[in-house]
Amino acid sequence: MVSDSQAPKGVHADDQKWKVEDALRRAKWWYSTFHTVTAMIGAGVLSLPYAMAYLGWGPGAMVLFVSWCMTLNTMWQMIQLHECVPGTRFDRYIDLGRYAFGEKLGPWIVLPQQLIVQVGCDIVYIVTGGKCMKKFMEMACVNCVQIRQSYWIVMFGSIHFFLSQLPNFNSVAGVSLAAAVMSLSYSTIAWAGSLSRGRMENVSYAYKKTSVEDSMFRVFNALGQISFAYAGHAVALEIQATIPSTPAKPSRIPMWKGAVAAYFINAVCYFPVAFIGYWAFGQDVEDNILLNLQRPAWLIASANLMVVIHVIGSYQVYAMPVFDMMERMMMKRFNFRQGFCLRIITRSAYVASKCDVASDQEAKAIQWQMVDQLG
């Protein structure tokens, strides 16, 4: 939302009943750190050695470092734009879009892109969480009856029927902190396990021998894996909106401090996993480094459980701005009152719809695998 007493021309002013009072902006700079870490670092870090296998030492290291620098600069720009108009805070991307592109054009430019990222990430997190839950149970209980992947996806999604009732970013701070700790933990398991295992015999760092077309596809896929590993910008304004701001100490100062700390943690996670994983396994590294580390089983099972906890927090961080949009729409169009009843209707519907999409996509993927095997 736009927060000021008199919004500048081109800025949409929200209803007073939805306006968040300054007293609720009580987040500290370290809140932005673990919110950003939770939004940025995902299970995709485990595929960075695989991306290195198609790029090689030089290009891979360069792309990894350049992406880190470019996205840090982008984060700095977003932090500055939050209060680019004196006396006004653009708490959501749609408000900044209205100011930049106008009342009518702004939402059409900004909103679809933001929703694609946030809703898409939530669907991916549900699938990832379900898969890691299944993997954890298979390793922790070898003799247990195995159930379908879609059931695990539904079980993972059901967790969010409860967590999604937390009202705002401040209330999910504990969940986000746990997720940030887990991301650092399973990243450490990945690179420390690779280091302790040592280099494979006859390890090769040569490019994989495939067709020209396949090599080009794999290279672009590797570039995409590295580029999209640096996420978190889609919720930068919403995170900064939780931090208090005064003329003497604007919110951009603690937000930038938290962002720098988050990017330091990002570097501690990404670079060792990418470099040590590739050093240990070379071109034979799997698309998930944990698949190369099959022993000890309890450690790999723990890493999968850590991924589950992490994507639980990531889901909430990405879903919170979507909840905000849905609830404002319900309040304005259908005169709902802000509160628990509104949250349980809108958020439960959102979680249920994303669980349905995720389980449906997984079922289709299994069907295609069966078709390929029969063919």
XYZ file of C-alpha atoms in Angstrom:
375
model
C 0.000 0.000 0.000
C 1.019 3.623 -0.376
C 1.713 5.181 2.994
C 1.506 8.941 3.316
C -0.971 11.620 4.230
C -1.376 12.886 0.687
C -0.351 10.546 -2.109
C 1.340 12.112 -5.142
C -0.403 12.238 -8.480
C -0.569 8.839 -10.114
C -0.478 6.974 -6.794
C -3.472 4.984 -5.668
C -4.524 5.642 -2.032
C -5.934 2.640 -0.170
C -8.999 2.645 2.035
C -8.367 3.761 5.584
C -9.697 0.461 6.917
C -6.853 -1.345 5.155
C -4.092 1.140 5.940
C -1.409 -0.328 8.159
C -0.530 1.941 11.035
C 3.078 2.902 11.562
C 3.003 1.081 14.893
C 2.909 -2.211 12.982
C 6.159 -1.361 11.212
C 8.403 -2.742 13.898
C 10.708 -5.076 11.961
C 14.461 -4.818 12.515
C 17.144 -4.979 9.870
C 17.792 -8.653 10.550
C 14.149 -9.416 9.725
C 14.895 -8.360 6.167
C 17.959 -10.603 6.237
C 16.206 -13.866 6.921
C 13.120 -12.938 4.872
C 15.399 -12.274 1.896
C 17.452 -15.417 2.519
C 14.269 -17.478 2.698
C 12.958 -15.966 -0.539
C 16.288 -16.134 -2.365
C 17.964 -19.401 -1.450
C 16.048 -22.474 -2.501
C 16.613 -26.106 -3.307
C 17.982 -24.886 -6.646
C 21.329 -24.359 -4.931
C 21.766 -28.135 -5.042
C 21.760 -28.029 -8.857
C 24.518 -25.423 -9.191
C 27.318 -28.032 -9.569
C 25.301 -29.556 -12.414
C 25.156 -26.146 -14.092
C 28.918 -25.839 -13.646
C 29.367 -29.161 -15.460
C 27.958 -27.643 -18.661
C 29.691 -24.276 -18.340
C 33.118 -25.291 -17.057
C 35.310 -23.657 -14.435
C 35.887 -20.284 -16.091
C 32.476 -19.461 -17.584
C 30.625 -21.071 -14.680
C 32.476 -19.087 -12.023
C 32.097 -15.881 -14.022
C 28.335 -16.302 -14.521
C 27.860 -17.171 -10.857
C 29.774 -14.090 -9.675
C 28.309 -11.674 -12.240
C 24.779 -12.829 -11.387
C 25.509 -12.244 -7.702
C 26.722 -8.688 -8.395
C 23.912 -7.801 -10.810
C 21.121 -9.016 -8.553
C 22.656 -7.251 -5.550
C 22.614 -4.034 -7.576
C 18.996 -4.707 -8.545
C 18.111 -5.202 -4.890
C 19.758 -1.867 -4.059
C 17.670 -0.129 -6.728
C 14.432 -1.634 -5.408
C 15.300 -0.508 -1.885
C 15.879 3.049 -3.107
C 12.604 3.079 -5.052
C 10.598 2.199 -1.953
C 10.797 5.830 -0.813
C 11.783 7.534 -4.051
C 9.011 10.124 -3.500
C 9.623 12.149 -0.307
C 7.010 11.354 2.317
C 5.626 8.360 0.415
C 6.292 4.648 0.856
C 5.527 2.268 -1.990
C 4.762 -0.830 0.034
C 3.744 -2.962 -2.934
C 4.892 -3.326 -6.523
C 1.460 -2.414 -7.833
C 1.695 0.987 -6.120
C 5.115 1.634 -7.598
C 3.765 0.529 -10.976
C 0.861 2.978 -10.735
C 3.247 5.801 -9.939
C 5.665 4.895 -12.733
C 3.219 3.983 -15.518
C -0.071 5.540 -14.475
C -3.258 4.431 -12.730
C -4.538 2.231 -15.563
C -1.381 0.968 -17.245
C 0.678 0.362 -14.097
C -1.244 -2.641 -12.721
C -1.315 -4.320 -16.143
C 2.462 -4.046 -16.461
C 3.460 -4.977 -12.918
C 0.786 -7.269 -11.514
C 0.918 -10.136 -14.066
C 4.690 -10.433 -13.784
C 4.646 -10.378 -10.005
C 1.847 -12.937 -9.771
C 3.557 -15.263 -12.249
C 6.679 -15.263 -10.080
C 4.966 -15.554 -6.708
C 2.230 -18.028 -7.608
C 4.619 -20.040 -9.764
C 7.141 -20.263 -6.942
C 4.450 -21.413 -4.518
C 3.457 -24.230 -6.871
C 7.096 -25.263 -7.279
C 7.588 -25.183 -3.511
C 4.595 -27.467 -2.967
C 5.969 -29.997 -5.459
C 9.494 -29.731 -4.035
C 8.259 -30.046 -0.467
C 6.189 -33.120 -1.311
C 9.088 -34.798 -3.111
C 11.517 -34.139 -0.261
C 9.003 -35.393 2.312
C 8.646 -38.594 0.306
C 12.421 -38.971 -0.003
C 12.896 -38.379 3.713
C 10.338 -41.013 4.689
C 11.764 -43.553 2.245
C 15.208 -43.138 3.799
C 14.046 -42.871 7.406
C 11.616 -45.797 7.224
C 12.817 -48.342 4.680
C 10.138 -50.910 5.524
C 7.216 -48.478 5.422
C 4.609 -48.791 2.690
C 5.323 -46.322 -0.083
C 2.523 -44.026 -1.188
C 2.059 -41.946 -4.300
C 3.931 -38.702 -4.800
C 0.695 -36.722 -5.153
C -0.336 -37.735 -1.627
C 2.869 -36.275 -0.228
C 2.217 -33.079 -2.158
C -1.245 -32.811 -0.616
C 0.168 -33.488 2.860
C 2.777 -30.783 2.396
C 0.151 -28.364 1.133
C -2.128 -29.080 4.081
C 0.480 -27.578 6.410
C -0.178 -24.214 4.806
C -3.877 -24.264 5.613
C -2.740 -23.472 9.156
C 0.369 -21.352 8.564
C -1.422 -19.184 6.008
C -3.708 -17.849 8.731
C -0.795 -15.870 10.175
C -1.821 -12.293 9.368
C 1.326 -10.578 8.040
C 5.080 -10.662 7.479
C 5.836 -9.900 11.113
C 3.867 -12.940 12.243
C 5.781 -15.312 9.941
C 9.169 -14.049 11.125
C 9.803 -17.193 13.177
C 8.905 -19.468 10.268
C 11.105 -17.433 7.950
C 14.025 -17.551 10.389
C 13.768 -21.339 10.661
C 13.673 -21.583 6.866
C 16.761 -19.385 6.512
C 18.672 -21.536 9.009
C 17.642 -24.685 7.143
C 18.818 -23.298 3.799
C 22.238 -22.602 5.274
C 22.260 -26.055 6.878
C 21.476 -28.191 3.839
C 23.825 -26.108 1.702
C 26.567 -26.825 4.232
C 25.740 -30.535 4.139
C 26.049 -30.467 0.343
C 29.492 -28.854 0.133
C 30.912 -30.376 3.328
C 29.779 -33.844 2.256
C 31.388 -33.365 -1.152
C 34.599 -32.139 0.442
C 34.801 -35.037 2.895
C 34.131 -37.532 0.114
C 36.945 -36.077 -1.964
C 37.457 -36.163 -5.699
C 36.186 -39.163 -7.584
C 38.695 -41.390 -9.310
C 39.326 -40.346 -12.895
C 37.196 -37.252 -12.412
C 36.861 -35.229 -15.604
C 36.098 -31.543 -16.015
C 35.742 -31.757 -19.779
C 32.467 -30.771 -21.378
C 29.985 -33.604 -21.716
C 29.947 -35.231 -25.128
C 26.497 -34.702 -26.584
C 25.031 -33.365 -29.792
C 25.430 -29.700 -30.643
C 21.721 -29.064 -30.154
C 21.660 -30.799 -26.782
C 24.804 -28.975 -25.659
C 23.288 -25.610 -26.548
C 20.116 -26.492 -24.681
C 22.070 -27.612 -21.622
C 24.226 -24.478 -21.624
C 21.207 -22.175 -21.743
C 19.537 -24.291 -19.086
C 22.631 -23.925 -16.896
C 22.599 -20.153 -17.396
C 18.949 -20.114 -16.404
C 19.585 -22.218 -13.309
C 22.259 -19.823 -12.097
C 20.345 -16.663 -12.999
C 17.104 -17.731 -11.364
C 18.931 -18.981 -8.282
C 19.110 -15.337 -7.191
C 15.449 -14.731 -6.390
C 13.842 -12.644 -3.670
C 13.301 -9.381 -5.529
C 9.611 -10.143 -6.038
C 8.944 -9.485 -2.346
C 11.573 -6.806 -1.658
C 9.107 -3.914 -1.325
C 6.778 -5.916 0.909
C 9.674 -6.849 3.187
C 10.852 -3.245 3.408
C 7.293 -2.164 4.217
C 7.591 -3.876 7.615
C 10.527 -1.659 8.655
C 9.843 1.696 10.378
C 11.016 4.841 8.627
C 11.704 8.395 9.786
C 13.296 11.387 8.027
C 16.377 10.895 10.185
C 16.550 7.146 9.567
C 14.693 6.074 6.423
C 13.818 2.418 5.971
C 16.301 2.005 3.132
C 19.213 2.076 5.614
C 18.256 -0.995 7.706
C 16.792 -2.713 4.635
C 20.053 -2.361 2.722
C 21.990 -3.557 5.756
C 19.789 -6.635 5.910
C 20.066 -7.210 2.158
C 23.874 -7.105 2.270
C 23.850 -9.634 5.109
C 21.463 -11.819 3.097
C 23.726 -11.703 0.054
C 26.706 -12.606 2.209
C 24.809 -15.684 3.416
C 23.852 -16.353 -0.189
C 27.522 -16.355 -1.202
C 28.394 -18.665 1.698
C 25.757 -21.104 0.431
C 26.093 -20.850 -3.343
C 29.796 -20.607 -4.118
C 31.024 -23.530 -1.966
C 28.221 -25.814 -3.190
C 28.871 -24.953 -6.839
C 32.664 -25.117 -6.751
C 33.249 -27.979 -4.311
C 30.455 -30.088 -5.782
C 31.878 -29.678 -9.275
C 35.429 -30.262 -7.990
C 34.408 -33.536 -6.365
C 32.322 -35.082 -9.149
C 33.204 -33.192 -12.323
C 31.028 -33.884 -15.339
C 29.415 -36.857 -13.564
C 27.650 -34.671 -11.000
C 23.892 -35.199 -10.749
C 21.304 -32.451 -11.141
C 20.864 -32.717 -7.366
C 24.190 -32.942 -5.558
C 22.578 -34.957 -2.749
C 22.096 -37.838 -5.201
C 25.883 -38.142 -5.427
C 26.124 -38.179 -1.636
C 24.339 -41.423 -0.862
C 26.128 -42.013 2.440
C 25.597 -41.599 5.295
C 21.892 -42.127 4.744
C 20.841 -40.310 7.909
C 22.648 -37.157 6.798
C 21.019 -37.151 3.366
C 17.635 -37.790 4.981
C 18.265 -34.842 7.300
C 19.122 -32.632 4.334
C 15.835 -33.541 2.652
C 13.953 -32.704 5.839
C 15.772 -29.358 5.971
C 14.639 -28.634 2.426
C 11.052 -29.351 3.509
C 11.289 -26.866 6.390
C 12.899 -24.295 4.130
C 10.254 -24.436 1.402
C 7.534 -24.168 4.064
C 8.947 -20.763 4.973
C 9.571 -19.784 1.351
C 5.965 -20.567 0.471
C 4.720 -18.204 3.171
C 7.076 -15.388 2.163
C 5.967 -15.529 -1.476
C 2.295 -16.065 -0.649
C 1.930 -13.145 1.765
C 1.781 -10.416 -0.949
C -0.760 -12.521 -2.867
C -2.888 -12.827 0.265
C -2.704 -9.049 0.605
C -4.017 -8.539 -2.943
C -6.817 -11.068 -2.544
C -8.031 -9.670 0.762
C -8.010 -6.071 -0.450
C -10.069 -7.112 -3.459
C -12.588 -8.926 -1.243
C -12.839 -5.906 1.061
C -13.388 -3.415 -1.748
C -15.709 -5.414 -3.992
C -17.669 -7.498 -1.495
C -17.378 -5.341 1.651
C -15.681 -8.025 3.720
C -14.236 -6.939 7.028
C -10.574 -7.436 7.686
C -10.060 -10.285 10.117
C -9.921 -14.019 10.646
C -13.024 -14.865 8.596
C -11.652 -13.077 5.553
C -8.277 -14.759 5.950
C -9.641 -18.258 6.323
C -11.795 -17.907 3.186
C -9.297 -16.308 0.828
C -6.138 -18.011 2.016
C -7.632 -21.475 2.301
C -8.987 -21.137 -1.235
C -5.552 -20.085 -2.474
C -3.760 -22.973 -0.756
C -6.318 -25.509 -1.989
C -6.078 -24.297 -5.581
C -2.279 -24.440 -5.588
C -2.280 -27.931 -4.071
C -4.647 -29.050 -6.811
C -2.449 -27.572 -9.546
C 0.731 -29.035 -8.042
C -0.696 -32.544 -7.649
C -2.190 -32.395 -11.144
C 1.132 -31.376 -12.673
C 2.898 -34.176 -10.825
C 0.330 -36.710 -12.049
C 0.834 -35.537 -15.632
C 4.609 -35.814 -15.245
C 4.238 -39.424 -14.067
C 1.977 -40.203 -17.021
C 4.544 -38.815 -19.466
C 7.256 -40.924 -17.836
C 5.112 -44.023 -18.289
C 4.501 -43.132 -21.936
C 8.243 -42.694 -22.504
C 8.971 -46.052 -20.898
C 6.335 -47.813 -22.990
C 7.566 -46.079 -26.119
